[in-house]
Amino acid sequence: MEIPEKSDLIGGPAAPGSLVLGSASEFSADQRDMQRMGKKQEFKRNFNWFSSIAFTSCTMGTWEFVFINNFQSLVDGGRAGMFWSYCWVILGQFFVVLSLAEMSSMAPTAGGQYHWVSEFSPKSIQKVSSYASGWLSAICWQSFVASDCIFTAQLLMAAVSIGNPDFSPELWQTSLLAMLIGFMVASLNIWCSKKLPIIENFFVFLHIACFVIVMVVLGVTTQKVPARQVFLEVTDNGGNYPTLGLAVMVGQVSAMWNVCSSDAVAHISEEVKDASINAPRAMFWSFALNIPIAFAIMLMSAFTIPDVTAATTEYTFPFLSILASSSLPPAGAQAVTSLIVVLVFMISVSTFAATSRQCFAFARDQGLPASDWLRRVDPALNVPRNSCVLTLGFTIVMCLVYLGSSVAFNAILSIGIVALMGTYGLSTGCVLYRRLRWPETLPPVRWSLGRWGILVNAIGVSYASFAFFWSFWPIYYSPTPDTMNWAMAMFGIVFKTAQQLEFILFISSSRP
């Protein structure tokens, strides 16, 4: 295999009189990075270090999702299974975050993982691997927006039901409400894009303040189970896997989902000032600051769920069983649920922003149909408006699918965590390959793992592969079509579709 020239990785040989990376010039680090990657600066850089951390924290939605989205871990493993799976998932994800952070310093581009795969992979598989990574990243982020909007609608319906026990929301009501939420999220992203950093700063204040409120309320108004149940008693609560160890492996997917998405800031890195240092810092500090509070709310949930089986069979979200058994009046339970609604809505806004930028970047590199249309940036609004329209359209389609069949909806969105872990593993594996084979060809980096790079990357790609494997497993050992994990089928469909589209795009681009 031909050894890549270092100049190939830093924008090619410099022309006479041109600015060289690292030379004294008026170019900022951001301009040099964009020049090296061959990208045109199309966005205004409105995000500073703090708003970047705020944005990443809100997109991750750590403690919020840990509180509301622990169904699978409770069914397969119970309280103790949930506790221990979070321990190793957080540890494994930490090495992934470190690897992603360093890559975002090497190449701070909205493309994120697919660009890193393209830059660091062997030339023999560069195109196919980066194209696959781009499609996986696109489908997982698009699915996150749709699922966040549905989550928000379901939580709002749950809040209404608490005060009106006779009210039973229909699928069409939830679906229409999710569409309305999607329109609201898209409108904020399109018309308030320039104010997004300020909005994110406000969001992160709510993120922390509401955590304190919820922790205090649960601590004061609920009964606690013995510590032995939380730390030692692994239980099967309906998954029916042959061994408890296997059940916990399946149940850990909840934890994987709830602590991912640190790559969000990479997708807005072309709007971050001094991105090659602030983007990796945002990844690291958002994870380091949010994981402790996520772990705290997980422990509080484990101690305060009155009956795990009832929580997973009688309620839309297990946390509702905590509120129902607390000493809170219905109005108090409604207030807590309403806070969660607001928080998940703000997560949807942040996720939409990251998703539309990822779509823009992939289209800029001609990875999607109608790429020339999708890549357009509205200079007045400072937003990829057409990519926002596509993201909204995908969400509406998913809401219509949900209206027709919640099973079909869940089947389509089941690929989300699988696809994301796939991109994490691909990108981290490629930089590890380059680090082992030709370390001298790696681009200059301001946020470096140093001599620990090989070890961190190796653990990161191992964990991502481990998580990727378990993400395909169904919650129940003997699943029905309603409870089947359709991620494998969707994974195949996405790859087949991408393959056909690649052929069509190749034919179109080859015409005289």
PDB file of C-alpha atoms in Angstrom, residues 12 17 35 69 89 102 132 135 174 216 220 237 242 249 256 272 291 297 316 329 333 385 389 421 489 496:
ATOM      1  CA  GLY A  12      -1.633  19.664  -0.562  1.00  0.00           C
ATOM      2  CA  GLY A  17       3.487  32.989  -1.925  1.00  0.00           C
ATOM      3  CA  GLN A  35      -8.099  25.950   4.140  1.00  0.00           C
ATOM      4  CA  ASN A  69     -35.643   6.442  29.145  1.00  0.00           C
ATOM      5  CA  VAL A  89     -21.038   2.155  29.695  1.00  0.00           C
ATOM      6  CA  GLU A 102      -8.964  14.699  19.401  1.00  0.00           C
ATOM      7  CA  ALA A 132     -21.144   4.465   4.674  1.00  0.00           C
ATOM      8  CA  TRP A 135     -25.154   7.690   5.676  1.00  0.00           C
ATOM      9  CA  THR A 174     -49.693  12.230  19.839  1.00  0.00           C
ATOM     10  CA  VAL A 216     -34.933  17.616  45.813  1.00  0.00           C
ATOM     11  CA  VAL A 220     -38.264  14.542  49.925  1.00  0.00           C
ATOM     12  CA  ASN A 237     -38.560  -8.272  34.915  1.00  0.00           C
ATOM     13  CA  PRO A 242     -31.922 -17.588  29.970  1.00  0.00           C
ATOM     14  CA  MET A 249     -25.974  -7.121  28.410  1.00  0.00           C
ATOM     15  CA  MET A 256     -25.692   3.545  25.742  1.00  0.00           C
ATOM     16  CA  VAL A 272     -17.575  27.729  16.759  1.00  0.00           C
ATOM     17  CA  ILE A 291     -22.202  12.359  33.626  1.00  0.00           C
ATOM     18  CA  ILE A 297     -30.536  10.830  38.802  1.00  0.00           C
ATOM     19  CA  THR A 316     -45.753   4.922  29.462  1.00  0.00           C
ATOM     20  CA  PRO A 329     -50.468  15.875  44.743  1.00  0.00           C
ATOM     21  CA  ALA A 333     -46.631  15.506  39.602  1.00  0.00           C
ATOM     22  CA  ARG A 385     -32.340  26.323   5.454  1.00  0.00           C
ATOM     23  CA  VAL A 389     -36.566  21.706   5.617  1.00  0.00           C
ATOM     24  CA  MET A 421     -22.022   3.451  17.434  1.00  0.00           C
ATOM     25  CA  ALA A 489     -33.263  -5.208   8.953  1.00  0.00           C
ATOM     26  CA  LYS A 496     -28.847  -1.106   0.182  1.00  0.00           C
TER      27      LYS A 496
END
